[in-house]
Amino acid sequence: PWFFLFFCLIFTGCVTVKLGPEAGQRADSVELWEPSHPFEKESRKEVDAAWKNRKNGNVISYVSDCNDPSDPPLEQVTSGVLSGIASLKILDEKSLTLQGREARSVHASGRVDGVQSQMELVTYKRNHCLYILTLVGVERTFSEDRPTFKKFVEGFRAP
């Protein structure tokens, strides 16, 4: 089946990501650094794990999709994730290396349900799995949690 990715943000900073017509298999044995206070872990079925900053509503999360036969390029994944954002503006985009693999990092802004928001996402593949790590928040508080997200990305280890 062709790989389809849908991304939706709502005012509370919730992130919904749907991979394919049906969600694929999630990765096992991911090791990560969990964001601490003021972040609290939340249970969300649409992502593998999520943490919400209780002070400002920003959310750090990740989702994995393994063994997708369509194996889309990272640029296509990024475009799919950002496709639902109104007045999308790419603020920064770069290639980097995570765990010896090519990765894409995108910092973007746009409106979601009329609310000016920003998001940073890092996508990469490792051992037949795709990983999307995200920080999402309203524009006025987004930068407060970028250092925490950077630490989350640096501490993320896919099997």
Short mmCIF file of N, CA and C in Angstrom, two decimals:
data_model
loop_
_atom_site.label_atom_id
_atom_site.label_comp_id
_atom_site.label_asym_id
_atom_site.label_seq_id
_atom_site.Cartn_x
_atom_site.Cartn_y
_atom_site.Cartn_z
N PRO A 1 0.83 -1.20 0.00
CA PRO A 1 0.00 0.00 0.00
C PRO A 1 0.86 1.25 0.00
N TRP A 2 0.35 2.29 -0.64
CA TRP A 2 1.06 3.57 -0.70
C TRP A 2 1.09 4.22 0.66
N PHE A 3 2.21 4.76 1.02
CA PHE A 3 2.40 5.41 2.33
C PHE A 3 1.63 6.73 2.38
N PHE A 4 0.78 6.89 3.39
CA PHE A 4 0.02 8.12 3.58
C PHE A 4 0.28 8.65 4.97
N LEU A 5 0.48 9.92 5.09
CA LEU A 5 0.76 10.50 6.39
C LEU A 5 -0.13 11.72 6.59
N PHE A 6 -0.82 11.77 7.71
CA PHE A 6 -1.68 12.91 8.00
C PHE A 6 -1.30 13.49 9.35
N PHE A 7 -1.21 14.77 9.41
CA PHE A 7 -0.77 15.45 10.64
C PHE A 7 -1.78 16.52 11.00
N CYS A 8 -2.21 16.56 12.25
CA CYS A 8 -3.20 17.55 12.68
C CYS A 8 -2.81 18.09 14.04
N LEU A 9 -2.84 19.38 14.18
CA LEU A 9 -2.58 20.02 15.46
C LEU A 9 -3.87 20.67 15.93
N ILE A 10 -4.14 20.62 17.22
CA ILE A 10 -5.26 21.39 17.74
C ILE A 10 -4.74 22.35 18.78
N PHE A 11 -5.52 23.27 19.18
CA PHE A 11 -5.10 24.37 20.06
C PHE A 11 -4.35 23.90 21.29
N THR A 12 -4.71 22.76 21.86
CA THR A 12 -4.06 22.28 23.08
C THR A 12 -2.65 21.76 22.83
N GLY A 13 -2.23 21.70 21.58
CA GLY A 13 -0.90 21.19 21.28
C GLY A 13 -0.91 19.71 21.00
N CYS A 14 -2.08 19.12 20.86
CA CYS A 14 -2.19 17.69 20.58
C CYS A 14 -1.66 17.41 19.19
N VAL A 15 -0.98 16.31 19.02
CA VAL A 15 -0.46 15.90 17.74
C VAL A 15 -1.11 14.59 17.36
N THR A 16 -1.66 14.52 16.16
CA THR A 16 -2.20 13.28 15.64
C THR A 16 -1.46 12.95 14.37
N VAL A 17 -0.91 11.75 14.30
CA VAL A 17 -0.22 11.32 13.10
C VAL A 17 -0.80 9.97 12.72
N LYS A 18 -1.22 9.84 11.47
CA LYS A 18 -1.73 8.56 11.00
C LYS A 18 -0.82 8.10 9.88
N LEU A 19 -0.31 6.92 9.99
CA LEU A 19 0.59 6.36 9.00
C LEU A 19 -0.15 5.30 8.20
N GLY A 20 -0.26 5.49 6.89
CA GLY A 20 -0.93 4.53 6.04
C GLY A 20 -2.42 4.47 6.30
N PRO A 21 -3.14 3.69 5.49
CA PRO A 21 -4.57 3.53 5.70
C PRO A 21 -4.85 2.97 7.10
N GLU A 22 -3.96 2.14 7.56
CA GLU A 22 -4.01 1.64 8.92
C GLU A 22 -2.61 1.82 9.49
N ALA A 23 -2.53 2.17 10.75
CA ALA A 23 -1.21 2.37 11.35
C ALA A 23 -0.39 1.10 11.24
N GLY A 24 0.89 1.25 10.92
CA GLY A 24 1.77 0.10 10.79
C GLY A 24 2.23 -0.40 12.15
N GLN A 25 3.18 -1.27 12.10
CA GLN A 25 3.73 -1.84 13.32
C GLN A 25 4.65 -0.82 13.98
N ARG A 26 4.52 -0.67 15.29
CA ARG A 26 5.38 0.27 16.02
C ARG A 26 6.69 -0.40 16.41
N ALA A 27 7.71 0.41 16.60
CA ALA A 27 9.03 -0.10 16.97
C ALA A 27 9.05 -0.59 18.41
N ASP A 28 9.84 -1.62 18.65
CA ASP A 28 10.06 -2.13 20.00
C ASP A 28 11.44 -1.67 20.47
N SER A 29 11.62 -1.60 21.76
CA SER A 29 12.93 -1.39 22.38
C SER A 29 13.56 -0.04 22.11
N VAL A 30 12.76 1.00 21.91
CA VAL A 30 13.31 2.34 21.76
C VAL A 30 13.81 2.80 23.12
N GLU A 31 15.00 3.39 23.15
CA GLU A 31 15.54 3.98 24.37
C GLU A 31 15.51 5.49 24.19
N LEU A 32 15.13 6.20 25.24
CA LEU A 32 15.03 7.64 25.11
C LEU A 32 15.21 8.33 26.44
N TRP A 33 15.52 9.61 26.33
CA TRP A 33 15.57 10.49 27.49
C TRP A 33 14.19 11.11 27.60
N GLU A 34 13.51 10.90 28.75
CA GLU A 34 12.17 11.45 28.93
C GLU A 34 12.23 12.87 29.46
N PRO A 35 11.50 13.79 28.81
CA PRO A 35 11.45 15.16 29.33
C PRO A 35 10.90 15.16 30.76
N SER A 36 11.48 16.02 31.60
CA SER A 36 11.05 16.09 33.00
C SER A 36 10.25 17.36 33.24
N HIS A 37 9.93 17.64 34.50
CA HIS A 37 9.09 18.77 34.89
C HIS A 37 9.52 20.05 34.16
N PRO A 38 8.63 20.79 33.57
CA PRO A 38 7.18 20.77 33.71
C PRO A 38 6.45 19.82 32.74
N PHE A 39 7.22 18.99 32.01
CA PHE A 39 6.59 18.02 31.12
C PHE A 39 6.07 16.83 31.93
N GLU A 40 4.93 16.33 31.52
CA GLU A 40 4.35 15.12 32.11
C GLU A 40 3.97 14.18 30.98
N LYS A 41 4.24 12.90 31.18
CA LYS A 41 3.92 11.90 30.17
C LYS A 41 2.41 11.79 30.03
N GLU A 42 1.97 11.65 28.79
CA GLU A 42 0.55 11.47 28.49
C GLU A 42 0.38 10.21 27.65
N SER A 43 -0.74 9.56 27.82
CA SER A 43 -1.06 8.39 27.01
C SER A 43 -1.90 8.85 25.83
N ARG A 44 -1.37 8.67 24.63
CA ARG A 44 -2.07 9.05 23.40
C ARG A 44 -1.92 7.91 22.41
N LYS A 45 -3.04 7.37 21.97
CA LYS A 45 -3.00 6.20 21.10
C LYS A 45 -2.42 6.50 19.72
N GLU A 46 -2.45 7.77 19.28
CA GLU A 46 -1.98 8.11 17.95
C GLU A 46 -0.47 8.24 17.83
N VAL A 47 0.25 8.24 18.95
CA VAL A 47 1.71 8.31 18.94
C VAL A 47 2.27 7.23 19.87
N ASP A 48 3.54 6.93 19.71
CA ASP A 48 4.18 5.95 20.58
C ASP A 48 4.32 6.47 22.00
N ALA A 49 4.69 7.75 22.13
CA ALA A 49 4.83 8.37 23.46
C ALA A 49 4.74 9.88 23.30
N ALA A 50 4.23 10.55 24.36
CA ALA A 50 4.09 12.00 24.33
C ALA A 50 4.25 12.57 25.72
N TRP A 51 4.79 13.79 25.78
CA TRP A 51 4.96 14.52 27.03
C TRP A 51 4.45 15.94 26.79
N LYS A 52 3.61 16.43 27.70
CA LYS A 52 3.04 17.77 27.57
C LYS A 52 3.58 18.68 28.66
N ASN A 53 4.00 19.88 28.25
CA ASN A 53 4.44 20.89 29.20
C ASN A 53 3.17 21.48 29.81
N ARG A 54 2.97 21.25 31.09
CA ARG A 54 1.75 21.69 31.78
C ARG A 54 1.67 23.20 31.92
N LYS A 55 2.80 23.89 31.78
CA LYS A 55 2.78 25.35 31.92
C LYS A 55 2.34 26.05 30.64
N ASN A 56 2.72 25.51 29.47
CA ASN A 56 2.43 26.23 28.24
C ASN A 56 1.71 25.41 27.16
N GLY A 57 1.52 24.12 27.38
CA GLY A 57 0.79 23.28 26.43
C GLY A 57 1.62 22.69 25.31
N ASN A 58 2.92 23.01 25.22
CA ASN A 58 3.76 22.43 24.18
C ASN A 58 3.86 20.93 24.38
N VAL A 59 4.00 20.20 23.27
CA VAL A 59 4.04 18.74 23.32
C VAL A 59 5.26 18.21 22.57
N ILE A 60 5.97 17.29 23.21
CA ILE A 60 7.05 16.53 22.59
C ILE A 60 6.51 15.12 22.41
N SER A 61 6.70 14.54 21.23
CA SER A 61 6.21 13.18 20.99
C SER A 61 7.06 12.49 19.93
N TYR A 62 6.84 11.19 19.80
CA TYR A 62 7.42 10.47 18.68
C TYR A 62 6.46 9.39 18.24
N VAL A 63 6.57 9.07 16.96
CA VAL A 63 5.79 7.99 16.38
C VAL A 63 6.73 7.17 15.51
N SER A 64 6.48 5.87 15.47
CA SER A 64 7.29 4.99 14.63
C SER A 64 6.37 4.18 13.73
N ASP A 65 6.88 3.79 12.59
CA ASP A 65 6.16 2.94 11.65
C ASP A 65 7.18 2.00 11.03
N CYS A 66 6.99 0.71 11.26
CA CYS A 66 7.97 -0.27 10.81
C CYS A 66 7.42 -1.16 9.70
N ASN A 67 8.32 -1.56 8.83
CA ASN A 67 8.04 -2.51 7.76
C ASN A 67 7.01 -2.03 6.76
N ASP A 68 6.96 -0.72 6.49
CA ASP A 68 6.08 -0.18 5.46
C ASP A 68 6.73 -0.48 4.10
N PRO A 69 6.07 -1.26 3.25
CA PRO A 69 6.68 -1.64 1.97
C PRO A 69 6.88 -0.46 1.02
N SER A 70 6.17 0.65 1.21
CA SER A 70 6.32 1.79 0.29
C SER A 70 7.61 2.56 0.53
N ASP A 71 8.14 2.53 1.74
CA ASP A 71 9.43 3.14 2.09
C ASP A 71 9.63 4.52 1.46
N PRO A 72 8.80 5.51 1.84
CA PRO A 72 8.90 6.84 1.22
C PRO A 72 10.18 7.56 1.63
N PRO A 73 10.67 8.45 0.76
CA PRO A 73 11.84 9.25 1.13
C PRO A 73 11.50 10.23 2.26
N LEU A 74 12.51 10.63 3.02
CA LEU A 74 12.29 11.52 4.15
C LEU A 74 11.63 12.84 3.75
N GLU A 75 11.97 13.37 2.58
CA GLU A 75 11.36 14.62 2.12
C GLU A 75 9.85 14.46 1.94
N GLN A 76 9.41 13.30 1.44
CA GLN A 76 7.98 13.04 1.24
C GLN A 76 7.28 12.90 2.59
N VAL A 77 7.93 12.26 3.55
CA VAL A 77 7.36 12.13 4.89
C VAL A 77 7.17 13.51 5.50
N THR A 78 8.21 14.33 5.43
CA THR A 78 8.14 15.68 6.00
C THR A 78 7.02 16.49 5.34
N SER A 79 6.93 16.43 4.02
CA SER A 79 5.88 17.16 3.31
C SER A 79 4.50 16.68 3.73
N GLY A 80 4.35 15.39 3.91
CA GLY A 80 3.06 14.84 4.33
C GLY A 80 2.67 15.30 5.73
N VAL A 81 3.64 15.33 6.63
CA VAL A 81 3.37 15.75 8.00
C VAL A 81 2.92 17.22 8.02
N LEU A 82 3.55 18.04 7.21
CA LEU A 82 3.28 19.47 7.24
C LEU A 82 2.11 19.89 6.34
N SER A 83 1.55 18.97 5.58
CA SER A 83 0.54 19.32 4.58
C SER A 83 -0.74 19.91 5.16
N GLY A 84 -1.06 19.64 6.41
CA GLY A 84 -2.29 20.15 6.99
C GLY A 84 -2.16 21.50 7.67
N ILE A 85 -1.02 22.16 7.53
CA ILE A 85 -0.77 23.43 8.21
C ILE A 85 -1.09 24.59 7.27
N ALA A 86 -1.99 25.50 7.70
CA ALA A 86 -2.34 26.68 6.90
C ALA A 86 -1.23 27.71 6.98
N SER A 87 -1.01 28.42 5.89
CA SER A 87 0.02 29.48 5.81
C SER A 87 1.38 28.96 6.27
N LEU A 88 1.71 27.76 5.82
CA LEU A 88 2.96 27.12 6.22
C LEU A 88 4.17 27.92 5.77
N LYS A 89 5.10 28.10 6.70
CA LYS A 89 6.37 28.76 6.40
C LYS A 89 7.49 27.92 7.00
N ILE A 90 8.41 27.48 6.16
CA ILE A 90 9.57 26.72 6.64
C ILE A 90 10.59 27.73 7.15
N LEU A 91 10.90 27.66 8.43
CA LEU A 91 11.84 28.59 9.05
C LEU A 91 13.28 28.09 8.95
N ASP A 92 13.44 26.76 8.97
CA ASP A 92 14.77 26.16 8.89
C ASP A 92 14.59 24.70 8.48
N GLU A 93 15.46 24.24 7.60
CA GLU A 93 15.41 22.85 7.16
C GLU A 93 16.84 22.40 6.91
N LYS A 94 17.19 21.24 7.45
CA LYS A 94 18.55 20.76 7.27
C LYS A 94 18.62 19.25 7.36
N SER A 95 19.70 18.72 6.80
CA SER A 95 20.01 17.30 6.93
C SER A 95 20.97 17.14 8.09
N LEU A 96 20.84 16.03 8.80
CA LEU A 96 21.76 15.72 9.88
C LEU A 96 21.90 14.22 9.97
N THR A 97 22.72 13.75 10.88
CA THR A 97 22.94 12.32 11.06
C THR A 97 22.53 11.94 12.47
N LEU A 98 21.67 10.92 12.58
CA LEU A 98 21.27 10.35 13.87
C LEU A 98 21.55 8.87 13.84
N GLN A 99 22.30 8.40 14.80
CA GLN A 99 22.65 6.98 14.89
C GLN A 99 23.22 6.46 13.57
N GLY A 100 24.02 7.26 12.91
CA GLY A 100 24.65 6.85 11.67
C GLY A 100 23.73 6.85 10.47
N ARG A 101 22.54 7.42 10.60
CA ARG A 101 21.57 7.45 9.51
C ARG A 101 21.25 8.89 9.13
N GLU A 102 20.92 9.09 7.85
CA GLU A 102 20.48 10.40 7.38
C GLU A 102 19.18 10.77 8.07
N ALA A 103 19.05 12.02 8.47
CA ALA A 103 17.82 12.51 9.09
C ALA A 103 17.50 13.88 8.51
N ARG A 104 16.23 14.28 8.62
CA ARG A 104 15.78 15.61 8.19
C ARG A 104 15.24 16.33 9.41
N SER A 105 15.62 17.58 9.56
CA SER A 105 15.11 18.42 10.64
C SER A 105 14.43 19.62 10.00
N VAL A 106 13.18 19.87 10.41
CA VAL A 106 12.42 20.99 9.86
C VAL A 106 11.80 21.77 11.02
N HIS A 107 11.97 23.09 10.99
CA HIS A 107 11.32 24.00 11.93
C HIS A 107 10.38 24.83 11.07
N ALA A 108 9.08 24.79 11.39
CA ALA A 108 8.09 25.46 10.57
C ALA A 108 7.08 26.21 11.44
N SER A 109 6.38 27.14 10.80
CA SER A 109 5.30 27.86 11.48
C SER A 109 4.09 27.86 10.57
N GLY A 110 2.94 28.09 11.16
CA GLY A 110 1.70 28.15 10.39
C GLY A 110 0.52 28.25 11.34
N ARG A 111 -0.65 28.27 10.76
CA ARG A 111 -1.87 28.36 11.57
C ARG A 111 -2.59 27.02 11.59
N VAL A 112 -3.02 26.65 12.78
CA VAL A 112 -3.82 25.46 12.98
C VAL A 112 -5.09 25.89 13.69
N ASP A 113 -6.21 25.67 13.06
CA ASP A 113 -7.49 26.13 13.62
C ASP A 113 -7.43 27.60 13.99
N GLY A 114 -6.73 28.39 13.18
CA GLY A 114 -6.64 29.83 13.40
C GLY A 114 -5.61 30.26 14.43
N VAL A 115 -4.91 29.31 15.04
CA VAL A 115 -3.92 29.62 16.07
C VAL A 115 -2.52 29.56 15.45
N GLN A 116 -1.74 30.62 15.62
CA GLN A 116 -0.37 30.65 15.10
C GLN A 116 0.48 29.68 15.92
N SER A 117 1.06 28.69 15.25
CA SER A 117 1.80 27.62 15.90
C SER A 117 3.16 27.43 15.25
N GLN A 118 4.04 26.74 15.97
CA GLN A 118 5.32 26.34 15.41
C GLN A 118 5.52 24.87 15.72
N MET A 119 6.32 24.23 14.89
CA MET A 119 6.65 22.84 15.10
C MET A 119 8.06 22.58 14.61
N GLU A 120 8.69 21.65 15.29
CA GLU A 120 10.00 21.16 14.86
C GLU A 120 9.86 19.66 14.77
N LEU A 121 10.28 19.11 13.65
CA LEU A 121 10.22 17.67 13.52
C LEU A 121 11.51 17.13 12.96
N VAL A 122 11.85 15.96 13.43
CA VAL A 122 13.04 15.25 12.97
C VAL A 122 12.57 13.89 12.50
N THR A 123 12.90 13.55 11.26
CA THR A 123 12.52 12.25 10.70
C THR A 123 13.78 11.49 10.30
N TYR A 124 13.76 10.19 10.58
CA TYR A 124 14.84 9.34 10.10
C TYR A 124 14.39 7.89 10.10
N LYS A 125 15.16 7.05 9.41
CA LYS A 125 14.85 5.63 9.29
C LYS A 125 16.00 4.83 9.88
N ARG A 126 15.62 3.72 10.49
CA ARG A 126 16.63 2.81 11.04
C ARG A 126 16.03 1.42 11.12
N ASN A 127 16.71 0.44 10.52
CA ASN A 127 16.32 -0.97 10.58
C ASN A 127 14.85 -1.18 10.24
N HIS A 128 14.46 -0.70 9.07
CA HIS A 128 13.11 -0.89 8.51
C HIS A 128 12.02 -0.14 9.26
N CYS A 129 12.39 0.86 10.04
CA CYS A 129 11.41 1.67 10.76
C CYS A 129 11.63 3.15 10.44
N LEU A 130 10.53 3.88 10.38
CA LEU A 130 10.53 5.32 10.22
C LEU A 130 10.21 5.93 11.58
N TYR A 131 10.94 6.97 11.96
CA TYR A 131 10.71 7.66 13.24
C TYR A 131 10.46 9.14 12.96
N ILE A 132 9.43 9.68 13.61
CA ILE A 132 9.11 11.10 13.52
C ILE A 132 9.08 11.64 14.94
N LEU A 133 10.03 12.51 15.27
CA LEU A 133 10.12 13.13 16.59
C LEU A 133 9.64 14.57 16.44
N THR A 134 8.73 15.02 17.32
CA THR A 134 8.15 16.34 17.13
C THR A 134 8.09 17.15 18.42
N LEU A 135 8.18 18.46 18.23
CA LEU A 135 7.86 19.45 19.25
C LEU A 135 6.83 20.35 18.60
N VAL A 136 5.68 20.53 19.24
CA VAL A 136 4.60 21.34 18.70
C VAL A 136 4.10 22.28 19.78
N GLY A 137 3.84 23.53 19.40
CA GLY A 137 3.31 24.47 20.39
C GLY A 137 2.84 25.76 19.76
N VAL A 138 2.18 26.57 20.56
CA VAL A 138 1.76 27.89 20.08
C VAL A 138 3.01 28.75 19.93
N GLU A 139 2.96 29.66 18.98
CA GLU A 139 4.15 30.42 18.62
C GLU A 139 4.78 31.18 19.79
N ARG A 140 3.97 31.77 20.65
CA ARG A 140 4.53 32.63 21.70
C ARG A 140 5.34 31.87 22.74
N THR A 141 5.12 30.56 22.92
CA THR A 141 5.87 29.80 23.93
C THR A 141 6.76 28.71 23.34
N PHE A 142 6.73 28.56 22.03
CA PHE A 142 7.44 27.45 21.39
C PHE A 142 8.92 27.41 21.74
N SER A 143 9.61 28.54 21.65
CA SER A 143 11.06 28.56 21.85
C SER A 143 11.49 28.14 23.25
N GLU A 144 10.59 28.26 24.23
CA GLU A 144 10.92 27.86 25.61
C GLU A 144 11.34 26.39 25.70
N ASP A 145 10.78 25.55 24.84
CA ASP A 145 11.01 24.11 24.95
C ASP A 145 11.93 23.53 23.88
N ARG A 146 12.50 24.38 23.03
CA ARG A 146 13.42 23.87 22.03
C ARG A 146 14.66 23.21 22.64
N PRO A 147 15.25 23.75 23.72
CA PRO A 147 16.39 23.04 24.33
C PRO A 147 16.01 21.65 24.86
N THR A 148 14.83 21.53 25.42
CA THR A 148 14.36 20.22 25.91
C THR A 148 14.18 19.26 24.74
N PHE A 149 13.62 19.75 23.64
CA PHE A 149 13.44 18.90 22.47
C PHE A 149 14.79 18.46 21.91
N LYS A 150 15.75 19.37 21.87
CA LYS A 150 17.09 19.01 21.39
C LYS A 150 17.66 17.88 22.24
N LYS A 151 17.51 17.96 23.53
CA LYS A 151 18.00 16.91 24.42
C LYS A 151 17.24 15.60 24.18
N PHE A 152 15.93 15.70 23.93
CA PHE A 152 15.12 14.52 23.61
C PHE A 152 15.66 13.83 22.34
N VAL A 153 15.91 14.62 21.29
CA VAL A 153 16.42 14.06 20.04
C VAL A 153 17.78 13.41 20.26
N GLU A 154 18.65 14.10 20.99
CA GLU A 154 20.00 13.56 21.26
C GLU A 154 19.96 12.29 22.08
N GLY A 155 18.94 12.13 22.94
CA GLY A 155 18.82 10.96 23.78
C GLY A 155 17.98 9.84 23.20
N PHE A 156 17.47 10.02 21.98
CA PHE A 156 16.60 9.02 21.34
C PHE A 156 17.46 7.97 20.65
N ARG A 157 17.21 6.71 20.96
CA ARG A 157 17.96 5.60 20.38
C ARG A 157 16.99 4.54 19.87
N ALA A 158 16.93 4.42 18.54
CA ALA A 158 16.10 3.39 17.91
C ALA A 158 16.89 2.10 17.84
N PRO A 159 16.20 0.96 17.94
CA PRO A 159 16.92 -0.33 17.88
C PRO A 159 17.54 -0.57 16.51
#
